[in-house]
Coordinates of C-alpha atoms and ligand atoms in Angstrom, one line a residue:
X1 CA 122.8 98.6 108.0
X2 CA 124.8 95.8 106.9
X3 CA 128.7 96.3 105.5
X4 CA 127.6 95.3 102.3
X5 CA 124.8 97.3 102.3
X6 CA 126.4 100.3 103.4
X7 CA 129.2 100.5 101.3
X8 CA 126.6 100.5 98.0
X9 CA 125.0 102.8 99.9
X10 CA 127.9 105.3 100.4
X11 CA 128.4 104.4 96.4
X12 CA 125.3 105.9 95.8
X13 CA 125.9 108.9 97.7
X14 CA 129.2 109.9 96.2
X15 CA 127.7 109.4 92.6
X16 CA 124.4 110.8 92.9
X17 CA 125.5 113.0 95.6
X18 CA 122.6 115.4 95.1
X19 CA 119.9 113.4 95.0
X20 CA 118.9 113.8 98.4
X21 CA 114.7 112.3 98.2
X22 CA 116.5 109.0 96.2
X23 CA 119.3 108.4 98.8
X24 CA 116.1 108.0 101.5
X25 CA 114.2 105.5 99.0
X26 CA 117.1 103.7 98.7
X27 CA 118.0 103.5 102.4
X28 CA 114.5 102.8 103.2
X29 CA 114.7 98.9 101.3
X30 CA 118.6 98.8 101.8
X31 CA 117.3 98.5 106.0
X32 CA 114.6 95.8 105.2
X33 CA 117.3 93.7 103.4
X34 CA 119.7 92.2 106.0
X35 CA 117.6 89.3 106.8
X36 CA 116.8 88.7 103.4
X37 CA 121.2 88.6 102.1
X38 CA 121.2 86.1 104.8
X39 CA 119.2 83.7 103.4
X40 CA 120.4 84.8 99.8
X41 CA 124.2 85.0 99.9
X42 CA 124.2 85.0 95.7
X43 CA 122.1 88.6 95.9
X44 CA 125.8 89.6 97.0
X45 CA 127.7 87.0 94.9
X46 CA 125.8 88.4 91.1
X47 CA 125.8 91.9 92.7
X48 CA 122.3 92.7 92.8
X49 CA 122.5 95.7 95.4
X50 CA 125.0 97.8 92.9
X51 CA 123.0 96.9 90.1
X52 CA 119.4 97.4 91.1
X53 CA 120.2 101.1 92.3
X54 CA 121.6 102.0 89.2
X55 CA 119.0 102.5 86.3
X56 CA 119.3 100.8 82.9
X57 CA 118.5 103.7 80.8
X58 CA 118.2 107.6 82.0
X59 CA 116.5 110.2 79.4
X60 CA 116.9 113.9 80.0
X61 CA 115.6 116.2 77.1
X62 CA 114.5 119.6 76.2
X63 CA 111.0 120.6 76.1
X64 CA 110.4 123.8 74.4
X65 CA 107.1 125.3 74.3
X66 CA 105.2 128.7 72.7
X67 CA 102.3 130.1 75.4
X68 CA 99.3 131.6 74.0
X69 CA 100.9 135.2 73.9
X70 CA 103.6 133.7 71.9
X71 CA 106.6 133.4 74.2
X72 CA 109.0 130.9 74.5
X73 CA 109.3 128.5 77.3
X74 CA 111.7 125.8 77.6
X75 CA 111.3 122.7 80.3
X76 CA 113.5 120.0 81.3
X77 CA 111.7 116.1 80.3
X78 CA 112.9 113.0 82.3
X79 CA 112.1 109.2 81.6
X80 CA 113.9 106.9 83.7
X81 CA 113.3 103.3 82.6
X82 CA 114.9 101.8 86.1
X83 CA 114.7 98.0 85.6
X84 CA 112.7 95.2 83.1
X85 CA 113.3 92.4 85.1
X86 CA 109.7 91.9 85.3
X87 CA 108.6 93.3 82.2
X88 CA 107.9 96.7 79.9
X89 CA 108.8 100.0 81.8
X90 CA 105.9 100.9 84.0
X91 CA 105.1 104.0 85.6
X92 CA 103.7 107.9 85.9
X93 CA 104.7 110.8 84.6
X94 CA 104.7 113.8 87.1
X95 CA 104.5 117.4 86.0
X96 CA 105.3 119.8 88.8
X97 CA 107.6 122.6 89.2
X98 CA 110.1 120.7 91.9
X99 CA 110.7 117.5 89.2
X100 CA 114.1 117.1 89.3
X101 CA 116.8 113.9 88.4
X102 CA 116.6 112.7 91.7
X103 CA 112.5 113.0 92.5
X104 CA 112.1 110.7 89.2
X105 CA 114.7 108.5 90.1
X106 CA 112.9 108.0 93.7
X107 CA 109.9 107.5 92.6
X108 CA 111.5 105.1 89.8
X109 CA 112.9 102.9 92.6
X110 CA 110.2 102.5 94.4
X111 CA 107.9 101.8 91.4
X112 CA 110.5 98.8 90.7
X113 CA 109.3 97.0 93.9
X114 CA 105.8 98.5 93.9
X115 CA 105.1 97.0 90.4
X116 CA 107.1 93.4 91.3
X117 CA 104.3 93.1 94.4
X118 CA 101.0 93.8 91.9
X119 CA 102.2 90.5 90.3
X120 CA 101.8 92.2 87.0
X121 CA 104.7 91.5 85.0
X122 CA 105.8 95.1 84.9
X123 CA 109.0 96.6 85.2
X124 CA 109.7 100.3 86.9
X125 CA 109.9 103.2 85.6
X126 CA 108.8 106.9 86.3
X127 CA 109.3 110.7 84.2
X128 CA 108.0 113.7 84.3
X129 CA 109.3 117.6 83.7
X130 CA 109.7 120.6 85.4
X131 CA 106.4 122.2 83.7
X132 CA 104.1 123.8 85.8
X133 CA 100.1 123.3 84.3
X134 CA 98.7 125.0 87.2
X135 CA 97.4 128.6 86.0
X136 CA 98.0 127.7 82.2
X137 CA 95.1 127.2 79.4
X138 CA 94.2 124.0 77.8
X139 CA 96.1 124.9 74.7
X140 CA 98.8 125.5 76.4
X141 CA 99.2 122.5 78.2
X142 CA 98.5 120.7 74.6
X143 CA 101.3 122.3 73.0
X144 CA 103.5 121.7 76.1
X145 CA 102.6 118.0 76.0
X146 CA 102.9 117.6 71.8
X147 CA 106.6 119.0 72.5
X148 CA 106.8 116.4 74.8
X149 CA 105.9 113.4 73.5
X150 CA 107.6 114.9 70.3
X151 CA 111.0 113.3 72.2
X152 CA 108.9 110.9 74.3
X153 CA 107.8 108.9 71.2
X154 CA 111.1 107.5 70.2
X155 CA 111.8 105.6 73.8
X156 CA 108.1 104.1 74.8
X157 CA 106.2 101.6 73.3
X158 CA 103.0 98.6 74.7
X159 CA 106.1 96.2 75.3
X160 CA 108.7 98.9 76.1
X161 CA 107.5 101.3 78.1
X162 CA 104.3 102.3 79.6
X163 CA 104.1 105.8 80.9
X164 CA 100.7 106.9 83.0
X165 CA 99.8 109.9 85.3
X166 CA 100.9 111.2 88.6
X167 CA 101.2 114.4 90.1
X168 CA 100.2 117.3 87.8
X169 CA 99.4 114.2 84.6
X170 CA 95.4 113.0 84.6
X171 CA 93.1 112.8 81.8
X172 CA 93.8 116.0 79.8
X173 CA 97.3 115.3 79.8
X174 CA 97.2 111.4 78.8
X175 CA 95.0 112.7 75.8
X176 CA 97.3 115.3 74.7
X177 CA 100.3 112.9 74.9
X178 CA 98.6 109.7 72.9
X179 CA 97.3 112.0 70.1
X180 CA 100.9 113.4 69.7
X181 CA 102.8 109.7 69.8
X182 CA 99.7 108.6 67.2
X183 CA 100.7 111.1 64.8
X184 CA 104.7 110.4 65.3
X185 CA 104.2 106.7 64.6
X186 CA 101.2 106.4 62.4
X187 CA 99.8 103.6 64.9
X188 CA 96.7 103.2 67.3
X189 CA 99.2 101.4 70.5
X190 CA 96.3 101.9 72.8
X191 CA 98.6 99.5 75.2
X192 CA 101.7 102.6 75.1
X193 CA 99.6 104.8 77.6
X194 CA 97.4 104.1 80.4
X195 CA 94.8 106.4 82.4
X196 CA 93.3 107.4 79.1
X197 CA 89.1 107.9 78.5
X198 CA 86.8 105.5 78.8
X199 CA 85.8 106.0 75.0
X200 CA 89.3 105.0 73.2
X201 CA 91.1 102.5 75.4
X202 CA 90.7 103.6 79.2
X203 CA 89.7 101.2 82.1
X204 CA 87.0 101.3 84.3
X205 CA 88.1 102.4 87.4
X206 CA 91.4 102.7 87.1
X207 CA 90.5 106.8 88.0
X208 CA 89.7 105.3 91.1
X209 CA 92.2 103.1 91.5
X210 CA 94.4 104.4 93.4
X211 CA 92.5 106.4 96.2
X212 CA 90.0 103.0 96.3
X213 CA 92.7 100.1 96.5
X214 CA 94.7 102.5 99.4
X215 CA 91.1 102.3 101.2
X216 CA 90.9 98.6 100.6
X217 CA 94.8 98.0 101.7
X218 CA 93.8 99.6 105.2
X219 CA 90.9 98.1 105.2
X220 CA 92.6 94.3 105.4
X221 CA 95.3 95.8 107.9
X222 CA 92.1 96.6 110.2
X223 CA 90.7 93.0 109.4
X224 CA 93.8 91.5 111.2
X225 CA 92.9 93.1 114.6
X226 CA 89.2 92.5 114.3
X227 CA 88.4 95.5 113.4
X228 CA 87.1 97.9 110.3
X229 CA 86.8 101.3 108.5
X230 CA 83.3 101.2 109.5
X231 CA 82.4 104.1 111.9
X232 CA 86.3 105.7 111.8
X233 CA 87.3 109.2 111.1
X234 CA 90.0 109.3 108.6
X235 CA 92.7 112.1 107.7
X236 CA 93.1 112.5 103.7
X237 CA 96.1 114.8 102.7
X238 CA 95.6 116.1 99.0
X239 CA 92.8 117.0 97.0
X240 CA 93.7 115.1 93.7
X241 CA 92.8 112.0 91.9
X242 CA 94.6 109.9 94.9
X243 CA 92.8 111.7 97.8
X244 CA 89.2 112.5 96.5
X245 CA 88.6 108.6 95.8
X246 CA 90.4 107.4 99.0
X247 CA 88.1 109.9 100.5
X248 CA 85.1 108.0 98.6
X249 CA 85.9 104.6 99.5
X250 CA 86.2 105.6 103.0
X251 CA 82.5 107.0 103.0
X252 CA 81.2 103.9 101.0
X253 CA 82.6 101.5 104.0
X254 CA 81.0 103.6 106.3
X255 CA 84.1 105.9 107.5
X256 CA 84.6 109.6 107.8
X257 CA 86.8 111.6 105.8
X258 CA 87.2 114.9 107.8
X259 CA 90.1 116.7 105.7
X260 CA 91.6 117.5 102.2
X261 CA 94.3 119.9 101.5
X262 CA 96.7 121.0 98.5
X263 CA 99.6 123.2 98.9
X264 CA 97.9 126.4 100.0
X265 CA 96.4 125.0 103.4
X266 CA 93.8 122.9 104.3
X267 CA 90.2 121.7 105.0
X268 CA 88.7 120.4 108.2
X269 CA 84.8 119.5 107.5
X270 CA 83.9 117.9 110.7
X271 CA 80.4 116.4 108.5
X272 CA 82.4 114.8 106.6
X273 CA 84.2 115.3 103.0
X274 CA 81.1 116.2 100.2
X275 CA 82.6 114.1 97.5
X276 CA 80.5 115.2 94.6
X277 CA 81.1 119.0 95.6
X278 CA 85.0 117.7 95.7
X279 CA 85.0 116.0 92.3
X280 CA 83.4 119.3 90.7
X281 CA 85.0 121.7 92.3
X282 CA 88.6 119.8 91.4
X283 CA 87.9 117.2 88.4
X284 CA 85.3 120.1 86.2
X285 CA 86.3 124.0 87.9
X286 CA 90.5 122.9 88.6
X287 CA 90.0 124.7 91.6
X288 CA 91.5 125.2 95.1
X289 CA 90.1 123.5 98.3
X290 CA 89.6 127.2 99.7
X291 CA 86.4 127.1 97.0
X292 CA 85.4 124.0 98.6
X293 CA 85.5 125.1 102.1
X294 CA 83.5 128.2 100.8
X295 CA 80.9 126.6 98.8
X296 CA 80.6 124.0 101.7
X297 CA 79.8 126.1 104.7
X298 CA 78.1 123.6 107.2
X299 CA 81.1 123.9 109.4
X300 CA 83.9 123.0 106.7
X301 CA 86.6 125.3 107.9
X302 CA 90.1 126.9 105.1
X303 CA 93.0 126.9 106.8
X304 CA 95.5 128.6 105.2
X305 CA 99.3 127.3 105.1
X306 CA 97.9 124.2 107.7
X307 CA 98.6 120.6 107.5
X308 CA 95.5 118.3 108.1
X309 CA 97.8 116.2 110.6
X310 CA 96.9 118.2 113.5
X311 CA 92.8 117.0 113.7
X312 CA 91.6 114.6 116.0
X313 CA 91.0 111.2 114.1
X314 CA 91.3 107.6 113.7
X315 CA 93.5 107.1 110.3
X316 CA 95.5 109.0 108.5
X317 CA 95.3 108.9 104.5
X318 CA 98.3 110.9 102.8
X319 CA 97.7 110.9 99.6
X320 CA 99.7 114.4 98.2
X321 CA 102.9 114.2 98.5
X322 CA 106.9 112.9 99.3
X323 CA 108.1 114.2 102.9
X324 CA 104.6 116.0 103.8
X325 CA 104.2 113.5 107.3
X326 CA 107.9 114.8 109.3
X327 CA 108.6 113.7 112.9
X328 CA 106.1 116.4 114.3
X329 CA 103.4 115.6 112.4
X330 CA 103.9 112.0 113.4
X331 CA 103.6 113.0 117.2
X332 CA 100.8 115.0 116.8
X333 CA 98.7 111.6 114.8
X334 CA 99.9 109.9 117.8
X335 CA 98.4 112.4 120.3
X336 CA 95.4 112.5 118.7
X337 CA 94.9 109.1 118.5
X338 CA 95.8 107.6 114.9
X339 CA 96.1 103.8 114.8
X340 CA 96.6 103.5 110.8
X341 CA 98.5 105.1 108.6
X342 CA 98.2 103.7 104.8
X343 CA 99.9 106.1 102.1
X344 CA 98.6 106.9 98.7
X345 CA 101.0 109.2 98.1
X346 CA 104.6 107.8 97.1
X347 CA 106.8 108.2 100.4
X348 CA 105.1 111.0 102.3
X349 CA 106.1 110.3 105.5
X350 CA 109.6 110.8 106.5
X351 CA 112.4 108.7 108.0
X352 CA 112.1 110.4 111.5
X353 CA 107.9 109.7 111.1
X354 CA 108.3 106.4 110.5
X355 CA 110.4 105.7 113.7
X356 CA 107.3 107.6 115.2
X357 CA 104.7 105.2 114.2
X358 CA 106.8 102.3 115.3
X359 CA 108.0 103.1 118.4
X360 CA 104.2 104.0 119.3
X361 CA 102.6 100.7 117.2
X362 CA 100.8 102.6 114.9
X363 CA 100.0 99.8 112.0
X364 CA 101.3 101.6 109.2
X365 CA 101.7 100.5 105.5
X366 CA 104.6 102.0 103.0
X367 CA 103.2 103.7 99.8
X368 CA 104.7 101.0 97.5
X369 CA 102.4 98.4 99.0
X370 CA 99.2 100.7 99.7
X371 CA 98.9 102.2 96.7
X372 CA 100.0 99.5 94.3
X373 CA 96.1 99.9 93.2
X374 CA 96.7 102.3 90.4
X375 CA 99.4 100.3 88.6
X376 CA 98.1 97.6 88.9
X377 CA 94.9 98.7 87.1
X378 CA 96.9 99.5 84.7
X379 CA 98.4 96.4 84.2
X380 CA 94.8 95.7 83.9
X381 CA 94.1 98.4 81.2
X382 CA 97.3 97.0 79.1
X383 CA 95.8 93.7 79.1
X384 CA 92.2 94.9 77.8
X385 CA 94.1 97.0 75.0
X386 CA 96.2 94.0 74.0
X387 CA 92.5 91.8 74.2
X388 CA 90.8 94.5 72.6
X389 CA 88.1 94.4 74.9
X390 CA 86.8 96.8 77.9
X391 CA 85.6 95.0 81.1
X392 CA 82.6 96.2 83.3
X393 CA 83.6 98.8 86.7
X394 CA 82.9 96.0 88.5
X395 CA 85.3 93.1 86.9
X396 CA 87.9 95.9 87.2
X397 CA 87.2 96.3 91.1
X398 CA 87.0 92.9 91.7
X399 CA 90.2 92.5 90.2
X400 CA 91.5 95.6 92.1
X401 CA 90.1 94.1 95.1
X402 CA 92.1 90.9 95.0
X403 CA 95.2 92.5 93.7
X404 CA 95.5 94.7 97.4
X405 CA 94.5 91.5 99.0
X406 CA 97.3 89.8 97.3
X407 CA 100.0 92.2 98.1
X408 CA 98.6 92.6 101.8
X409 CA 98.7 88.9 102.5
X410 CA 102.1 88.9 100.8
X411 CA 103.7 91.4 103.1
X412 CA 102.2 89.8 105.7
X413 CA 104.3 86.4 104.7
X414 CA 107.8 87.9 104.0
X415 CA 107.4 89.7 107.3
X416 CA 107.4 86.5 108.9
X417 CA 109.6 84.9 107.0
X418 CA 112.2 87.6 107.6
X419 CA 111.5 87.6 111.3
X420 CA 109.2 90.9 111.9
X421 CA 105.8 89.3 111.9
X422 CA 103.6 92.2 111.3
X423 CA 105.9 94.5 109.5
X424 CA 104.3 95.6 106.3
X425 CA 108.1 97.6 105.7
X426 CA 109.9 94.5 105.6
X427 CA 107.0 92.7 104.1
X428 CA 107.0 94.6 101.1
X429 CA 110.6 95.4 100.4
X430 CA 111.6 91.8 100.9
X431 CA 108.4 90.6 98.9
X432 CA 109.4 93.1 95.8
X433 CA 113.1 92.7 96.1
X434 CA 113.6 89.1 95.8
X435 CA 111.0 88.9 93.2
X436 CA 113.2 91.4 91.0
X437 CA 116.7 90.1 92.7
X438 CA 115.4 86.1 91.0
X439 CA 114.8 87.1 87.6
X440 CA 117.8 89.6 87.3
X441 CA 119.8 86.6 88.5
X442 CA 117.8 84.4 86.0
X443 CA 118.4 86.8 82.8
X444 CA 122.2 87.4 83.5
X445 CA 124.3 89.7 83.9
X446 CA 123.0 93.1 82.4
Ligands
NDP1 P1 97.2 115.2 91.6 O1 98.0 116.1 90.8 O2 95.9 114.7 91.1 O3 97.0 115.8 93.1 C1 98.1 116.1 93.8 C2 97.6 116.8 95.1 O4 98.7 116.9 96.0 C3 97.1 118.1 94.9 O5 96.1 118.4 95.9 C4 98.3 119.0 95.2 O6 98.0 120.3 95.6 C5 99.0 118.3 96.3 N1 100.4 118.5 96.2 C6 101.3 118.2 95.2 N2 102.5 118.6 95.4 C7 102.4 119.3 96.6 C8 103.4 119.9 97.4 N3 104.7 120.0 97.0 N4 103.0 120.5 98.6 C9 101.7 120.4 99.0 N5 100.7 119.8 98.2 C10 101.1 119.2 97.1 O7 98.2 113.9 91.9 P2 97.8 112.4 92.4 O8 96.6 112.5 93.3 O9 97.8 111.6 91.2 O10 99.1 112.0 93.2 C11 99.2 112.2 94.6 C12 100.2 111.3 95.2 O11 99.9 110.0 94.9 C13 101.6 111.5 94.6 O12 102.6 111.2 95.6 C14 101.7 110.4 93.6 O13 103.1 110.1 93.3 C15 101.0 109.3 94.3 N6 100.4 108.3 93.4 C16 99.6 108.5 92.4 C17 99.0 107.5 91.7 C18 98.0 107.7 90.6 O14 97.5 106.7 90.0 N7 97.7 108.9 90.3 C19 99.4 106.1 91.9 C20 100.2 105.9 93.1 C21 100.7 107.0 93.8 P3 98.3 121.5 94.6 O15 97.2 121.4 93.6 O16 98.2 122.8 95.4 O17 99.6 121.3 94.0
2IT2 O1 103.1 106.1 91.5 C1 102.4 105.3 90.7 O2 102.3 104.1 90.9 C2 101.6 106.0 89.7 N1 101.7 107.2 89.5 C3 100.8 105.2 88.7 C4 101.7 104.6 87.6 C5 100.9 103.9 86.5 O3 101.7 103.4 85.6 O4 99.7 103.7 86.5

């Protein structure tokens, strides 16, 4: 790394010295961006490195919460509004026992450039809590999410900030939280969530958007060597909203999906992921993939405490979660004869994989660029809300579709114009940094 770089860097490190997934999101654009200070000395003359790692606004609040036997929990509630260059705050909340300060503000950072390269006018931002909902009742999940949103309210808004799901936050949870911030303000801001139901204010497709643009993003990637998901077996890591439509997509353009997992092992089905059996068995019964294998049968195997990286296959999908591809699982995708990996999941692969897939030319595409898809659609739900209108599934695709074609041929360009033709790592972290670097320059010093 450059000097200049570096000695942010080290900044970084001494202030958020625990913060150990964030230092690696950082360091992961901070190595795209030599080539791009040289031909943008004034990034370093208004100090755009110091600023852009440190975010405008960080919300840490208590979230207590009665379960149905009448005890007292309390949880810790994070929003991190990281930058508004581009626009309103934009970005999940994730609800998962190992949210921390530092996992929000990763995932912030990241959503900064991922949400410059949709072209969306939307600025990052990401939240979340340390609240478990697996193993608790819908009620209780309601009352956790009403304490919530009961701080929540006061810092979001349709111009201000625009929380959605992630890990642990789908429909349920979006519902839960809008009915709460409609009673605290007395107001219908359809526009202040996105990912809710179809019937008050959701988009079309945007529950696929994600898994589907990922599919589409690998899908170009193949189109510049001549070749196609047609007729390829594909890896998927995860079994939630990210992974069972990737695995869909994959079947619809004529590709295999042989995996799923979640965190207690995972599934090889060498005939091919049943995707309606998935979407009951996960979207209606919240179940495990161990039902899945079961109810199956036809060869689909459980293996408990596995990784799916390990199976013979083309592509590799992860779509779960950070740091679940490490150097080992990277060589063993190489031995067994991955070309492609494109990540729905936000950073799962590791530093050390990453070196993997590039000293053994595996095309491989950074979460922030592959799966830009679900922000972007809702960018696209926003703009119905503000319109007042719902658009068919297939104007939503459509527009999906051109977004991930957008962003691919845009990596594409800043990789050669930063001298790595071909490198979708450069490509998108020079794309979404001078896009953001431009307009904080623009708007001043702030
Ligand atoms: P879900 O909650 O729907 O599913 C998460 C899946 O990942 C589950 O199968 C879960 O298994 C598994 N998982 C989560 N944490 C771990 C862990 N620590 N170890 C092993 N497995 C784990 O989340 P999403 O599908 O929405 O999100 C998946 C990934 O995609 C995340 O990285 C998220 O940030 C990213 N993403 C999501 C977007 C969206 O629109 N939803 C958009 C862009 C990125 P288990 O049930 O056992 O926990
Ligand atoms: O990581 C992500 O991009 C998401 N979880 C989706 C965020 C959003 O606002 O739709």
């Amino acid at each position: 790394m450059d000097a200049r770089l570096e000695k942010v860097f080290e900044t970084v490190k001494t202030r958020d010295f625990s913060q150990g997934v964030f230092h690696q999101a950082v360091r992961e654009v901070f190595e795209s961006l030599e080539p791009v200070l040289a031909k943008h000395p004034e990034y370093i003359d208004q100090s755009i490195l110091a600023r852009i790692v440190e975010p405008e606004r960080q919300i840490i609040f208590r979230v207590p919460w009665a379960d149905d036997k009448g005890e007292i929990h309390v949880n810790r509630g994070y929003r991190i509004e990281f930058n508004s260059a581009l626009g309103p705050y934009k970005g999940g909340l994730r609800f998962h026992p190992s949210v921390n300060v530092g996992v929000i503000k990763f995932l912030g950072f990241e959503q900064i450039f991922k949400n410059a390269l949709t072209g969306q006018g939307i600025g990052g931002g990401k939240g979340g809590s340390d609240f478990d909902p697996k193993g608790k009742s819908d009620l209780e999940v309601m009352r956790f999410c009403q304490s919530f949103m009961t701080e929540l309210y006061r810092h979001i808004g349709p111009n201000t900030d625009v929380p959605a799901g992630d890990i642990g936050v789908g429909g349920r949870e979006i519902g839960y939280l809008f009915g709460q911030y409609k009673r605290l303000t007395g107001r219908y801001d359809a526009g202040v969530l996105t990912g809710k139901g179809l019937d008050w204010g959701g988009s079309l497709a945007r529950t696929e958007a994600t898994g589907y643009g990922t599919v589409i993003f690998a899908q170009r990637m193949l189109e510049q060597h001549n070749d196609s998901i047609e007729g390829k077996t594909v890896l998927v890591s995860g079994s939630g909203n990210v992974a069972i439509y990737a695995a869909e997509r994959v079947a619809q353009l004529g590709g295999k999906a042989l995996s799923i997992s979640d965190s207690s092992g995972s599934v090889y089905d060498p005939n091919g992921i049943d995707i309606e059996l998935l979407k009951q068995i996960k979207e209606v019964e919240r179940g495990r993939v161990s039902d899945y294998a079961q109810r199956r049968g036809n060869g689909a195997e459980f293996r408990a405490g596995q990784k799916v990286w390990d199976i013979k296959a083309d592509i590799a999908l992860p779509c779960a979660t950070q740091n679940e591809i490490d150097e080992n699982d990277a060589k063993a995708l190489v031995a067994n004869g991955v070309k492609l990996v494109a990540e729905g999941a936000n950073m799962p692969s590791t530093p050390e994989a990453i070196e993997v897939y590039e000293s053994n030319g595996v095309l491989y595409a950074p979460g922030k660029a592959s799966n830009a898809g679900g922000v972007a659609t809702s960018a696209l739900e926003m703009q119905q809300n503000s319109a007042r209108q719902q658009w068919t599934f297939d104007d939503v695709k459509g527009r999906l579709d051109d977004i991930m074609t957008n962003i691919h041929n845009t990596c594409l360009e800043a990789a050669d114009k930063y001298g790595k033709p071909g490198d979708y790592v450069l490509g998108a972290n020079a794309a979404g940094f001078v896009q953001v670097a431009d307009a904080m320059i623009a708007q001043g010093i702030s």
